[in-house]
CHARMM-style PDB file with segment names, atoms N, HN, CA, C and O in Angstrom:
ATOM      1  N   UNK     1      92.180  50.252 131.899  1.00  0.00      PROA
ATOM      2  CA  UNK     1      90.835  50.680 132.189  1.00  0.00      PROA
ATOM      3  C   UNK     1      89.837  49.881 131.351  1.00  0.00      PROA
ATOM      4  O   UNK     1      88.802  49.446 131.855  1.00  0.00      PROA
ATOM      5  N   UNK     2      90.149  49.695 130.097  1.00  0.00      PROA
ATOM      6  HN  UNK     2      90.990  50.048 129.688  1.00  0.00      PROA
ATOM      7  CA  UNK     2      89.269  48.919 129.227  1.00  0.00      PROA
ATOM      8  C   UNK     2      89.168  47.486 129.727  1.00  0.00      PROA
ATOM      9  O   UNK     2      88.103  46.873 129.666  1.00  0.00      PROA
ATOM     10  N   UNK     3      90.275  46.957 130.219  1.00  0.00      PROA
ATOM     11  HN  UNK     3      91.141  47.455 130.269  1.00  0.00      PROA
ATOM     12  CA  UNK     3      90.284  45.592 130.742  1.00  0.00      PROA
ATOM     13  C   UNK     3      89.321  45.456 131.929  1.00  0.00      PROA
ATOM     14  O   UNK     3      88.630  44.445 132.065  1.00  0.00      PROA
ATOM     15  N   UNK     4      89.284  46.459 132.766  1.00  0.00      PROA
ATOM     16  HN  UNK     4      89.845  47.279 132.656  1.00  0.00      PROA
ATOM     17  CA  UNK     4      88.384  46.433 133.918  1.00  0.00      PROA
ATOM     18  C   UNK     4      86.925  46.460 133.478  1.00  0.00      PROA
ATOM     19  O   UNK     4      86.077  45.806 134.084  1.00  0.00      PROA
ATOM     20  N   UNK     5      86.634  47.220 132.418  1.00  0.00      PROA
ATOM     21  HN  UNK     5      87.323  47.751 131.925  1.00  0.00      PROA
ATOM     22  CA  UNK     5      85.261  47.267 131.909  1.00  0.00      PROA
ATOM     23  C   UNK     5      84.846  45.933 131.302  1.00  0.00      PROA
ATOM     24  O   UNK     5      83.718  45.475 131.482  1.00  0.00      PROA
ATOM     25  N   UNK     6      85.781  45.317 130.578  1.00  0.00      PROA
ATOM     26  HN  UNK     6      86.698  45.688 130.431  1.00  0.00      PROA
ATOM     27  CA  UNK     6      85.459  44.046 129.931  1.00  0.00      PROA
ATOM     28  C   UNK     6      85.283  42.917 130.936  1.00  0.00      PROA
ATOM     29  O   UNK     6      84.419  42.057 130.761  1.00  0.00      PROA
ATOM     30  N   UNK     7      86.081  42.914 131.969  1.00  0.00      PROA
ATOM     31  HN  UNK     7      86.783  43.612 132.112  1.00  0.00      PROA
ATOM     32  CA  UNK     7      85.978  41.851 132.960  1.00  0.00      PROA
ATOM     33  C   UNK     7      84.823  42.085 133.923  1.00  0.00      PROA
ATOM     34  O   UNK     7      84.374  41.144 134.578  1.00  0.00      PROA
ATOM     35  N   UNK     8      84.338  43.303 134.024  1.00  0.00      PROA
ATOM     36  HN  UNK     8      84.703  44.067 133.492  1.00  0.00      PROA
ATOM     37  CA  UNK     8      83.245  43.603 134.937  1.00  0.00      PROA
ATOM     38  C   UNK     8      81.896  43.163 134.378  1.00  0.00      PROA
ATOM     39  O   UNK     8      80.957  42.936 135.142  1.00  0.00      PROA
ATOM     40  N   UNK     9      81.787  43.039 133.062  1.00  0.00      PROA
ATOM     41  HN  UNK     9      82.549  43.224 132.441  1.00  0.00      PROA
ATOM     42  CA  UNK     9      80.522  42.651 132.437  1.00  0.00      PROA
ATOM     43  C   UNK     9      80.321  41.157 132.648  1.00  0.00      PROA
ATOM     44  O   UNK     9      81.173  40.359 132.259  1.00  0.00      PROA
ATOM     45  N   UNK    10      79.204  40.767 133.259  1.00  0.00      PROA
ATOM     46  HN  UNK    10      78.511  41.415 133.575  1.00  0.00      PROA
ATOM     47  CA  UNK    10      78.962  39.339 133.465  1.00  0.00      PROA
ATOM     48  C   UNK    10      78.652  38.648 132.132  1.00  0.00      PROA
ATOM     49  O   UNK    10      78.021  39.228 131.248  1.00  0.00      PROA
ATOM     50  N   UNK    11      79.096  37.433 132.012  1.00  0.00      PROA
ATOM     51  HN  UNK    11      79.608  36.962 132.731  1.00  0.00      PROA
ATOM     52  CA  UNK    11      78.888  36.677 130.778  1.00  0.00      PROA
ATOM     53  C   UNK    11      77.463  36.145 130.745  1.00  0.00      PROA
ATOM     54  O   UNK    11      77.027  35.461 131.672  1.00  0.00      PROA
ATOM     55  N   UNK    12      76.735  36.462 129.672  1.00  0.00      PROA
ATOM     56  HN  UNK    12      77.088  37.018 128.919  1.00  0.00      PROA
ATOM     57  CA  UNK    12      75.353  36.009 129.532  1.00  0.00      PROA
ATOM     58  C   UNK    12      75.252  34.765 128.647  1.00  0.00      PROA
ATOM     59  O   UNK    12      74.164  34.216 128.466  1.00  0.00      PROA
ATOM     60  N   UNK    13      76.371  34.326 128.104  1.00  0.00      PROA
ATOM     61  HN  UNK    13      77.254  34.772 128.251  1.00  0.00      PROA
ATOM     62  CA  UNK    13      76.378  33.173 127.204  1.00  0.00      PROA
ATOM     63  C   UNK    13      76.788  31.945 127.997  1.00  0.00      PROA
ATOM     64  O   UNK    13      77.790  31.961 128.711  1.00  0.00      PROA
ATOM     65  N   UNK    14      76.010  30.886 127.866  1.00  0.00      PROA
ATOM     66  HN  UNK    14      75.196  30.874 127.285  1.00  0.00      PROA
ATOM     67  CA  UNK    14      76.339  29.626 128.538  1.00  0.00      PROA
ATOM     68  C   UNK    14      77.451  28.944 127.741  1.00  0.00      PROA
ATOM     69  O   UNK    14      77.234  28.604 126.578  1.00  0.00      PROA
ATOM     70  N   UNK    15      78.633  28.733 128.324  1.00  0.00      PROA
ATOM     71  HN  UNK    15      78.809  29.009 129.269  1.00  0.00      PROA
ATOM     72  CA  UNK    15      79.755  28.150 127.574  1.00  0.00      PROA
ATOM     73  C   UNK    15      79.495  26.728 127.093  1.00  0.00      PROA
ATOM     74  O   UNK    15      80.152  26.271 126.158  1.00  0.00      PROA
ATOM     75  N   UNK    16      78.566  26.028 127.699  1.00  0.00      PROA
ATOM     76  HN  UNK    16      78.032  26.399 128.458  1.00  0.00      PROA
ATOM     77  CA  UNK    16      78.285  24.658 127.250  1.00  0.00      PROA
ATOM     78  C   UNK    16      77.409  24.639 126.004  1.00  0.00      PROA
ATOM     79  O   UNK    16      77.334  23.618 125.320  1.00  0.00      PROA
ATOM     80  N   UNK    17      76.748  25.749 125.698  1.00  0.00      PROA
ATOM     81  HN  UNK    17      76.809  26.578 126.254  1.00  0.00      PROA
ATOM     82  CA  UNK    17      75.877  25.801 124.522  1.00  0.00      PROA
ATOM     83  C   UNK    17      76.566  26.376 123.294  1.00  0.00      PROA
ATOM     84  O   UNK    17      76.014  26.310 122.196  1.00  0.00      PROA
ATOM     85  N   UNK    18      77.732  26.927 123.451  1.00  0.00      PROA
ATOM     86  HN  UNK    18      78.181  26.981 124.344  1.00  0.00      PROA
ATOM     87  CA  UNK    18      78.438  27.536 122.333  1.00  0.00      PROA
ATOM     88  C   UNK    18      79.194  26.446 121.584  1.00  0.00      PROA
ATOM     89  O   UNK    18      80.091  25.811 122.137  1.00  0.00      PROA
ATOM     90  N   UNK    19      78.829  26.232 120.330  1.00  0.00      PROA
ATOM     91  HN  UNK    19      78.099  26.747 119.880  1.00  0.00      PROA
ATOM     92  CA  UNK    19      79.476  25.234 119.482  1.00  0.00      PROA
ATOM     93  C   UNK    19      79.794  25.859 118.142  1.00  0.00      PROA
ATOM     94  O   UNK    19      79.232  26.898 117.796  1.00  0.00      PROA
ATOM     95  N   UNK    20      80.688  25.243 117.376  1.00  0.00      PROA
ATOM     96  HN  UNK    20      81.145  24.398 117.656  1.00  0.00      PROA
ATOM     97  CA  UNK    20      81.005  25.792 116.062  1.00  0.00      PROA
ATOM     98  C   UNK    20      79.837  25.685 115.082  1.00  0.00      PROA
ATOM     99  O   UNK    20      79.747  26.475 114.141  1.00  0.00      PROA
ATOM    100  N   UNK    21      78.963  24.739 115.289  1.00  0.00      PROA
ATOM    101  HN  UNK    21      79.036  24.098 116.053  1.00  0.00      PROA
ATOM    102  CA  UNK    21      77.784  24.619 114.440  1.00  0.00      PROA
ATOM    103  C   UNK    21      78.073  23.931 113.123  1.00  0.00      PROA
ATOM    104  O   UNK    21      79.124  23.321 112.926  1.00  0.00      PROA
ATOM    105  N   UNK    22      77.106  24.049 112.227  1.00  0.00      PROA
ATOM    106  HN  UNK    22      76.252  24.544 112.387  1.00  0.00      PROA
ATOM    107  CA  UNK    22      77.190  23.381 110.923  1.00  0.00      PROA
ATOM    108  C   UNK    22      78.303  23.983 110.078  1.00  0.00      PROA
ATOM    109  O   UNK    22      79.045  23.259 109.414  1.00  0.00      PROA
ATOM    110  N   UNK    23      78.421  25.309 110.102  1.00  0.00      PROA
ATOM    111  HN  UNK    23      77.818  25.897 110.641  1.00  0.00      PROA
ATOM    112  CA  UNK    23      79.451  25.955 109.279  1.00  0.00      PROA
ATOM    113  C   UNK    23      80.856  25.585 109.737  1.00  0.00      PROA
ATOM    114  O   UNK    23      81.763  25.441 108.917  1.00  0.00      PROA
ATOM    115  N   UNK    24      81.033  25.436 111.017  1.00  0.00      PROA
ATOM    116  HN  UNK    24      80.296  25.553 111.683  1.00  0.00      PROA
ATOM    117  CA  UNK    24      82.337  25.007 111.521  1.00  0.00      PROA
ATOM    118  C   UNK    24      82.680  23.616 111.025  1.00  0.00      PROA
ATOM    119  O   UNK    24      83.819  23.350 110.640  1.00  0.00      PROA
ATOM    120  N   UNK    25      81.689  22.721 111.035  1.00  0.00      PROA
ATOM    121  HN  UNK    25      80.764  22.937 111.348  1.00  0.00      PROA
ATOM    122  CA  UNK    25      81.915  21.371 110.529  1.00  0.00      PROA
ATOM    123  C   UNK    25      82.204  21.382 109.032  1.00  0.00      PROA
ATOM    124  O   UNK    25      83.114  20.693 108.570  1.00  0.00      PROA
ATOM    125  N   UNK    26      81.440  22.154 108.280  1.00  0.00      PROA
ATOM    126  HN  UNK    26      80.702  22.713 108.656  1.00  0.00      PROA
ATOM    127  CA  UNK    26      81.623  22.209 106.828  1.00  0.00      PROA
ATOM    128  C   UNK    26      83.009  22.744 106.475  1.00  0.00      PROA
ATOM    129  O   UNK    26      83.679  22.195 105.600  1.00  0.00      PROA
ATOM    130  N   UNK    27      83.435  23.791 107.136  1.00  0.00      PROA
ATOM    131  HN  UNK    27      82.891  24.236 107.846  1.00  0.00      PROA
ATOM    132  CA  UNK    27      84.748  24.375 106.841  1.00  0.00      PROA
ATOM    133  C   UNK    27      85.862  23.410 107.235  1.00  0.00      PROA
ATOM    134  O   UNK    27      86.836  23.255 106.498  1.00  0.00      PROA
ATOM    135  N   UNK    28      85.727  22.764 108.386  1.00  0.00      PROA
ATOM    136  HN  UNK    28      84.936  22.890 108.984  1.00  0.00      PROA
ATOM    137  CA  UNK    28      86.735  21.790 108.811  1.00  0.00      PROA
ATOM    138  C   UNK    28      86.802  20.610 107.850  1.00  0.00      PROA
ATOM    139  O   UNK    28      87.892  20.154 107.504  1.00  0.00      PROA
ATOM    140  N   UNK    29      85.659  20.118 107.420  1.00  0.00      PROA
ATOM    141  HN  UNK    29      84.773  20.489 107.700  1.00  0.00      PROA
ATOM    142  CA  UNK    29      85.628  19.002 106.467  1.00  0.00      PROA
ATOM    143  C   UNK    29      86.240  19.413 105.130  1.00  0.00      PROA
ATOM    144  O   UNK    29      86.956  18.627 104.508  1.00  0.00      PROA
ATOM    145  N   UNK    30      85.965  20.633 104.686  1.00  0.00      PROA
ATOM    146  HN  UNK    30      85.384  21.272 105.191  1.00  0.00      PROA
ATOM    147  CA  UNK    30      86.535  21.106 103.418  1.00  0.00      PROA
ATOM    148  C   UNK    30      88.051  21.212 103.511  1.00  0.00      PROA
ATOM    149  O   UNK    30      88.755  20.847 102.570  1.00  0.00      PROA
ATOM    150  N   UNK    31      88.559  21.706 104.631  1.00  0.00      PROA
ATOM    151  HN  UNK    31      87.987  22.002 105.396  1.00  0.00      PROA
ATOM    152  CA  UNK    31      90.007  21.805 104.812  1.00  0.00      PROA
ATOM    153  C   UNK    31      90.631  20.417 104.809  1.00  0.00      PROA
ATOM    154  O   UNK    31      91.699  20.218 104.231  1.00  0.00      PROA
ATOM    155  N   UNK    32      89.973  19.457 105.450  1.00  0.00      PROA
ATOM    156  HN  UNK    32      89.105  19.618 105.919  1.00  0.00      PROA
ATOM    157  CA  UNK    32      90.502  18.087 105.477  1.00  0.00      PROA
ATOM    158  C   UNK    32      90.542  17.487 104.073  1.00  0.00      PROA
ATOM    159  O   UNK    32      91.512  16.819 103.714  1.00  0.00      PROA
ATOM    160  N   UNK    33      89.504  17.718 103.283  1.00  0.00      PROA
ATOM    161  HN  UNK    33      88.716  18.260 103.574  1.00  0.00      PROA
ATOM    162  CA  UNK    33      89.481  17.195 101.912  1.00  0.00      PROA
ATOM    163  C   UNK    33      90.607  17.816 101.091  1.00  0.00      PROA
ATOM    164  O   UNK    33      91.286  17.114 100.341  1.00  0.00      PROA
ATOM    165  N   UNK    34      90.810  19.115 101.223  1.00  0.00      PROA
ATOM    166  HN  UNK    34      90.259  19.686 101.832  1.00  0.00      PROA
ATOM    167  CA  UNK    34      91.881  19.787 100.482  1.00  0.00      PROA
ATOM    168  C   UNK    34      93.243  19.244 100.889  1.00  0.00      PROA
ATOM    169  O   UNK    34      94.097  19.010 100.034  1.00  0.00      PROA
ATOM    170  N   UNK    35      93.453  19.043 102.184  1.00  0.00      PROA
ATOM    171  HN  UNK    35      92.760  19.234 102.878  1.00  0.00      PROA
ATOM    172  CA  UNK    35      94.740  18.524 102.658  1.00  0.00      PROA
ATOM    173  C   UNK    35      94.971  17.110 102.131  1.00  0.00      PROA
ATOM    174  O   UNK    35      96.081  16.786 101.710  1.00  0.00      PROA
ATOM    175  N   UNK    36      93.948  16.271 102.148  1.00  0.00      PROA
ATOM    176  HN  UNK    36      93.046  16.534 102.490  1.00  0.00      PROA
ATOM    177  CA  UNK    36      94.095  14.904 101.633  1.00  0.00      PROA
ATOM    178  C   UNK    36      94.425  14.923 100.152  1.00  0.00      PROA
ATOM    179  O   UNK    36      95.281  14.164  99.697  1.00  0.00      PROA
ATOM    180  N   UNK    37      93.754  15.784  99.393  1.00  0.00      PROA
ATOM    181  HN  UNK    37      93.058  16.401  99.762  1.00  0.00      PROA
ATOM    182  CA  UNK    37      94.052  15.879  97.957  1.00  0.00      PROA
ATOM    183  C   UNK    37      95.475  16.380  97.718  1.00  0.00      PROA
ATOM    184  O   UNK    37      96.152  15.901  96.809  1.00  0.00      PROA
ATOM    185  N   UNK    38      95.931  17.327  98.514  1.00  0.00      PROA
ATOM    186  HN  UNK    38      95.381  17.716  99.253  1.00  0.00      PROA
ATOM    187  CA  UNK    38      97.308  17.813  98.371  1.00  0.00      PROA
ATOM    188  C   UNK    38      98.319  16.716  98.696  1.00  0.00      PROA
ATOM    189  O   UNK    38      99.341  16.597  98.019  1.00  0.00      PROA
ATOM    190  N   UNK    39      98.046  15.920  99.715  1.00  0.00      PROA
ATOM    191  HN  UNK    39      97.216  16.016 100.265  1.00  0.00      PROA
ATOM    192  CA  UNK    39      98.955  14.825 100.069  1.00  0.00      PROA
ATOM    193  C   UNK    39      98.997  13.792  98.952  1.00  0.00      PROA
ATOM    194  O   UNK    39     100.072  13.313  98.593  1.00  0.00      PROA
ATOM    195  N   UNK    40      97.840  13.443  98.401  1.00  0.00      PROA
ATOM    196  HN  UNK    40      96.966  13.832  98.693  1.00  0.00      PROA
ATOM    197  CA  UNK    40      97.818  12.473  97.303  1.00  0.00      PROA
ATOM    198  C   UNK    40      98.578  12.995  96.087  1.00  0.00      PROA
ATOM    199  O   UNK    40      99.299  12.240  95.434  1.00  0.00      PROA
ATOM    200  N   UNK    41      98.421  14.273  95.783  1.00  0.00      PROA
ATOM    201  HN  UNK    41      97.836  14.886  96.314  1.00  0.00      PROA
ATOM    202  CA  UNK    41      99.135  14.866  94.656  1.00  0.00      PROA
ATOM    203  C   UNK    41     100.642  14.870  94.910  1.00  0.00      PROA
ATOM    204  O   UNK    41     101.425  14.611  93.996  1.00  0.00      PROA
ATOM    205  N   UNK    42     101.048  15.160  96.135  1.00  0.00      PROA
ATOM    206  HN  UNK    42     100.412  15.371  96.878  1.00  0.00      PROA
ATOM    207  CA  UNK    42     102.468  15.160  96.456  1.00  0.00      PROA
ATOM    208  C   UNK    42     103.061  13.760  96.320  1.00  0.00      PROA
ATOM    209  O   UNK    42     104.159  13.602  95.787  1.00  0.00      PROA
ATOM    210  N   UNK    43     102.343  12.743  96.800  1.00  0.00      PROA
ATOM    211  HN  UNK    43     101.451  12.871  97.233  1.00  0.00      PROA
ATOM    212  CA  UNK    43     102.828  11.367  96.682  1.00  0.00      PROA
ATOM    213  C   UNK    43     102.954  10.976  95.213  1.00  0.00      PROA
ATOM    214  O   UNK    43     103.927  10.333  94.817  1.00  0.00      PROA
ATOM    215  N   UNK    44     101.977  11.361  94.415  1.00  0.00      PROA
ATOM    216  HN  UNK    44     101.187  11.883  94.736  1.00  0.00      PROA
ATOM    217  CA  UNK    44     102.030  11.045  92.981  1.00  0.00      PROA
ATOM    218  C   UNK    44     103.230  11.708  92.319  1.00  0.00      PROA
ATOM    219  O   UNK    44     103.917  11.083  91.513  1.00  0.00      PROA
ATOM    220  N   UNK    45     103.483  12.955  92.649  1.00  0.00      PROA
ATOM    221  HN  UNK    45     102.924  13.463  93.305  1.00  0.00      PROA
ATOM    222  CA  UNK    45     104.623  13.663  92.064  1.00  0.00      PROA
ATOM    223  C   UNK    45     105.957  13.068  92.522  1.00  0.00      PROA
ATOM    224  O   UNK    45     106.895  12.960  91.732  1.00  0.00      PROA
ATOM    225  N   UNK    46     106.042  12.686  93.790  1.00  0.00      PROA
ATOM    226  HN  UNK    46     105.280  12.774  94.432  1.00  0.00      PROA
ATOM    227  CA  UNK    46     107.276  12.087  94.301  1.00  0.00      PROA
ATOM    228  C   UNK    46     107.552  10.745  93.614  1.00  0.00      PROA
ATOM    229  O   UNK    46     108.698  10.444  93.281  1.00  0.00      PROA
ATOM    230  N   UNK    47     106.511   9.945  93.403  1.00  0.00      PROA
ATOM    231  HN  UNK    47     105.580  10.189  93.674  1.00  0.00      PROA
ATOM    232  CA  UNK    47     106.694   8.677  92.698  1.00  0.00      PROA
ATOM    233  C   UNK    47     107.164   8.919  91.267  1.00  0.00      PROA
ATOM    234  O   UNK    47     108.025   8.200  90.761  1.00  0.00      PROA
ATOM    235  N   UNK    48     106.597   9.932  90.620  1.00  0.00      PROA
ATOM    236  HN  UNK    48     105.898  10.516  91.032  1.00  0.00      PROA
ATOM    237  CA  UNK    48     107.003  10.245  89.251  1.00  0.00      PROA
ATOM    238  C   UNK    48     108.468  10.667  89.198  1.00  0.00      PROA
ATOM    239  O   UNK    48     109.200  10.255  88.299  1.00  0.00      PROA
ATOM    240  N   UNK    49     108.898  11.485  90.157  1.00  0.00      PROA
ATOM    241  HN  UNK    49     108.304  11.820  90.888  1.00  0.00      PROA
ATOM    242  CA  UNK    49     110.291  11.927  90.202  1.00  0.00      PROA
ATOM    243  C   UNK    49     111.214  10.733  90.434  1.00  0.00      PROA
ATOM    244  O   UNK    49     112.248  10.611  89.778  1.00  0.00      PROA
ATOM    245  N   UNK    50     110.845   9.853  91.362  1.00  0.00      PROA
ATOM    246  HN  UNK    50     110.004   9.951  91.895  1.00  0.00      PROA
ATOM    247  CA  UNK    50     111.659   8.670  91.638  1.00  0.00      PROA
ATOM    248  C   UNK    50     111.728   7.750  90.425  1.00  0.00      PROA
ATOM    249  O   UNK    50     112.788   7.204  90.120  1.00  0.00      PROA
ATOM    250  N   UNK    51     110.609   7.577  89.733  1.00  0.00      PROA
ATOM    251  HN  UNK    51     109.748   8.021  89.980  1.00  0.00      PROA
ATOM    252  CA  UNK    51     110.587   6.720  88.543  1.00  0.00      PROA
ATOM    253  C   UNK    51     111.476   7.303  87.453  1.00  0.00      PROA
ATOM    254  O   UNK    51     112.231   6.574  86.809  1.00  0.00      PROA
ATOM    255  N   UNK    52     111.390   8.599  87.245  1.00  0.00      PROA
ATOM    256  HN  UNK    52     110.777   9.191  87.768  1.00  0.00      PROA
ATOM    257  CA  UNK    52     112.233   9.232  86.225  1.00  0.00      PROA
ATOM    258  C   UNK    52     113.710   9.108  86.580  1.00  0.00      PROA
ATOM    259  O   UNK    52     114.539   8.915  85.690  1.00  0.00      PROA
ATOM    260  N   UNK    53     114.052   9.215  87.847  1.00  0.00      PROA
ATOM    261  HN  UNK    53     113.379   9.371  88.570  1.00  0.00      PROA
ATOM    262  CA  UNK    53     115.446   9.060  88.269  1.00  0.00      PROA
ATOM    263  C   UNK    53     115.926   7.634  88.030  1.00  0.00      PROA
ATOM    264  O   UNK    53     117.069   7.427  87.624  1.00  0.00      PROA
ATOM    265  N   UNK    54     115.062   6.648  88.280  1.00  0.00      PROA
ATOM    266  HN  UNK    54     114.134   6.816  88.610  1.00  0.00      PROA
ATOM    267  CA  UNK    54     115.436   5.251  88.025  1.00  0.00      PROA
ATOM    268  C   UNK    54     115.659   5.007  86.537  1.00  0.00      PROA
ATOM    269  O   UNK    54     116.625   4.348  86.151  1.00  0.00      PROA
ATOM    270  N   UNK    55     114.776   5.533  85.707  1.00  0.00      PROA
ATOM    271  HN  UNK    55     113.991   6.069  86.020  1.00  0.00      PROA
ATOM    272  CA  UNK    55     114.914   5.358  84.255  1.00  0.00      PROA
ATOM    273  C   UNK    55     116.183   6.053  83.766  1.00  0.00      PROA
ATOM    274  O   UNK    55     116.910   5.506  82.937  1.00  0.00      PROA
ATOM    275  N   UNK    56     116.447   7.244  84.272  1.00  0.00      PROA
ATOM    276  HN  UNK    56     115.856   7.687  84.946  1.00  0.00      PROA
ATOM    277  CA  UNK    56     117.654   7.975  83.878  1.00  0.00      PROA
ATOM    278  C   UNK    56     118.901   7.191  84.278  1.00  0.00      PROA
ATOM    279  O   UNK    56     119.861   7.122  83.511  1.00  0.00      PROA
ATOM    280  N   UNK    57     118.895   6.600  85.473  1.00  0.00      PROA
ATOM    281  HN  UNK    57     118.115   6.656  86.097  1.00  0.00      PROA
ATOM    282  CA  UNK    57     120.033   5.807  85.935  1.00  0.00      PROA
ATOM    283  C   UNK    57     120.221   4.572  85.068  1.00  0.00      PROA
ATOM    284  O   UNK    57     121.351   4.213  84.738  1.00  0.00      PROA
ATOM    285  N   UNK    58     119.127   3.921  84.696  1.00  0.00      PROA
ATOM    286  HN  UNK    58     118.209   4.214  84.963  1.00  0.00      PROA
ATOM    287  CA  UNK    58     119.227   2.748  83.822  1.00  0.00      PROA
ATOM    288  C   UNK    58     119.799   3.121  82.469  1.00  0.00      PROA
ATOM    289  O   UNK    58     120.633   2.401  81.920  1.00  0.00      PROA
ATOM    290  N   UNK    59     119.349   4.251  81.928  1.00  0.00      PROA
ATOM    291  HN  UNK    59     118.672   4.836  82.373  1.00  0.00      PROA
ATOM    292  CA  UNK    59     119.869   4.686  80.632  1.00  0.00      PROA
ATOM    293  C   UNK    59     121.355   5.024  80.723  1.00  0.00      PROA
ATOM    294  O   UNK    59     122.122   4.716  79.811  1.00  0.00      PROA
ATOM    295  N   UNK    60     121.759   5.657  81.823  1.00  0.00      PROA
ATOM    296  HN  UNK    60     121.136   5.907  82.564  1.00  0.00      PROA
ATOM    297  CA  UNK    60     123.179   5.974  81.993  1.00  0.00      PROA
ATOM    298  C   UNK    60     124.005   4.699  82.147  1.00  0.00      PROA
ATOM    299  O   UNK    60     125.113   4.612  81.617  1.00  0.00      PROA
ATOM    300  N   UNK    61     123.481   3.717  82.861  1.00  0.00      PROA
ATOM    301  HN  UNK    61     122.581   3.787  83.291  1.00  0.00      PROA
ATOM    302  CA  UNK    61     124.185   2.450  83.034  1.00  0.00      PROA
ATOM    303  C   UNK    61     124.337   1.723  81.701  1.00  0.00      PROA
ATOM    304  O   UNK    61     125.394   1.166  81.404  1.00  0.00      PROA
ATOM    305  N   UNK    62     123.262   1.733  80.894  1.00  0.00      PROA
ATOM    306  HN  UNK    62     122.403   2.185  81.135  1.00  0.00      PROA
ATOM    307  CA  UNK    62     123.334   1.096  79.584  1.00  0.00      PROA
ATOM    308  C   UNK    62     124.327   1.814  78.682  1.00  0.00      PROA
ATOM    309  O   UNK    62     125.095   1.173  77.964  1.00  0.00      PROA
ATOM    310  N   UNK    63     124.314   3.131  78.716  1.00  0.00      PROA
ATOM    311  HN  UNK    63     123.690   3.652  79.299  1.00  0.00      PROA
ATOM    312  CA  UNK    63     125.222   3.906  77.870  1.00  0.00      PROA
ATOM    313  C   UNK    63     126.671   3.685  78.291  1.00  0.00      PROA
ATOM    314  O   UNK    63     127.551   3.568  77.438  1.00  0.00      PROA
ATOM    315  N   UNK    64     126.923   3.628  79.572  1.00  0.00      PROA
ATOM    316  HN  UNK    64     126.208   3.723  80.265  1.00  0.00      PROA
ATOM    317  CA  UNK    64     128.304   3.421  80.016  1.00  0.00      PROA
ATOM    318  C   UNK    64     128.742   1.980  79.742  1.00  0.00      PROA
ATOM    319  O   UNK    64     129.924   1.746  79.494  1.00  0.00      PROA
ATOM    320  N   UNK    65     127.840   1.025  79.778  1.00  0.00      PROA
ATOM    321  HN  UNK    65     126.879   1.215  79.980  1.00  0.00      PROA
ATOM    322  CA  UNK    65     128.162  -0.367  79.461  1.00  0.00      PROA
ATOM    323  C   UNK    65     128.512  -0.528  78.002  1.00  0.00      PROA
ATOM    324  O   UNK    65     129.423  -1.283  77.660  1.00  0.00      PROA
ATOM    325  N   UNK    66     127.805   0.166  77.141  1.00  0.00      PROA
ATOM    326  HN  UNK    66     127.065   0.779  77.419  1.00  0.00      PROA
ATOM    327  CA  UNK    66     128.074   0.091  75.715  1.00  0.00      PROA
ATOM    328  C   UNK    66     129.368   0.818  75.373  1.00  0.00      PROA
ATOM    329  O   UNK    66     130.062   0.424  74.436  1.00  0.00      PROA
ATOM    330  N   UNK    67     129.707   1.875  76.114  1.00  0.00      PROA
ATOM    331  HN  UNK    67     129.143   2.195  76.875  1.00  0.00      PROA
ATOM    332  CA  UNK    67     130.927   2.627  75.856  1.00  0.00      PROA
ATOM    333  C   UNK    67     132.157   1.827  76.261  1.00  0.00      PROA
ATOM    334  O   UNK    67     133.232   2.030  75.696  1.00  0.00      PROA
ATOM    335  N   UNK    68     132.021   0.922  77.229  1.00  0.00      PROA
ATOM    336  HN  UNK    68     131.148   0.757  77.687  1.00  0.00      PROA
ATOM    337  CA  UNK    68     133.152   0.116  77.680  1.00  0.00      PROA
ATOM    338  C   UNK    68     133.541  -0.943  76.635  1.00  0.00      PROA
ATOM    339  O   UNK    68     134.713  -1.297  76.513  1.00  0.00      PROA
ATOM    340  N   UNK    69     132.615  -1.410  75.933  1.00  0.00      PROA
ATOM    341  HN  UNK    69     131.662  -1.123  76.032  1.00  0.00      PROA
ATOM    342  CA  UNK    69     132.885  -2.420  74.910  1.00  0.00      PROA
ATOM    343  C   UNK    69     131.679  -3.318  74.720  1.00  0.00      PROA
ATOM    344  O   UNK    69     130.753  -3.306  75.531  1.00  0.00      PROA
ATOM    345  N   UNK    70     131.690  -4.093  73.654  1.00  0.00      PROA
ATOM    346  HN  UNK    70     132.442  -4.103  72.995  1.00  0.00      PROA
ATOM    347  CA  UNK    70     130.543  -4.974  73.413  1.00  0.00      PROA
ATOM    348  C   UNK    70     130.519  -6.097  74.430  1.00  0.00      PROA
ATOM    349  O   UNK    70     131.553  -6.637  74.821  1.00  0.00      PROA
ATOM    350  N   UNK    71     129.307  -6.431  74.846  1.00  0.00      PROA
ATOM    351  HN  UNK    71     128.466  -5.992  74.528  1.00  0.00      PROA
ATOM    352  CA  UNK    71     129.143  -7.531  75.803  1.00  0.00      PROA
ATOM    353  C   UNK    71     128.827  -8.798  75.019  1.00  0.00      PROA
ATOM    354  O   UNK    71     128.067  -8.772  74.050  1.00  0.00      PROA
ATOM    355  N   UNK    72     129.421  -9.906  75.452  1.00  0.00      PROA
ATOM    356  HN  UNK    72     130.038  -9.927  76.239  1.00  0.00      PROA
ATOM    357  CA  UNK    72     129.123 -11.172  74.805  1.00  0.00      PROA
ATOM    358  C   UNK    72     127.946 -11.826  75.514  1.00  0.00      PROA
ATOM    359  O   UNK    72     127.888 -11.870  76.743  1.00  0.00      PROA
ATOM    360  N   UNK    73     127.024 -12.325  74.730  1.00  0.00      PROA
ATOM    361  HN  UNK    73     127.071 -12.289  73.732  1.00  0.00      PROA
ATOM    362  CA  UNK    73     125.836 -12.930  75.292  1.00  0.00      PROA
ATOM    363  C   UNK    73     126.000 -14.422  75.460  1.00  0.00      PROA
ATOM    364  O   UNK    73     125.051 -15.090  75.872  1.00  0.00      PROA
ATOM    365  N   UNK    74     127.158 -14.973  75.161  1.00  0.00      PROA
ATOM    366  HN  UNK    74     127.928 -14.430  74.826  1.00  0.00      PROA
ATOM    367  CA  UNK    74     127.428 -16.337  75.500  1.00  0.00      PROA
ATOM    368  C   UNK    74     127.457 -17.254  74.408  1.00  0.00      PROA
ATOM    369  OT1 UNK    74     127.683 -18.447  74.609  1.00  0.00      PROA
TER     370      UNK     74
END
C-alpha cells in the first residue's frame, strides 16, 4: 500500500538539475586524497619490510660464511 502511495506522487524534481554539488565534490576529493596517502604509506612500509629482509639475509649469509671457515682473499 505504501508503495502505491509513493509511486502515485508525481516527481516535481527535474532529474537533470539534481547534482551532488560542491559538498559532493569536496567529500569525493577528500576521500581520494586519503586513499592516495594510504597507498603511499603502504608502499613505504612494504619497501621498509623488503629492505629489512634483505639486510637480515645478508647478515645471515655473512654469519654462515664465517662459521664455515676463514675465506682467503688471495
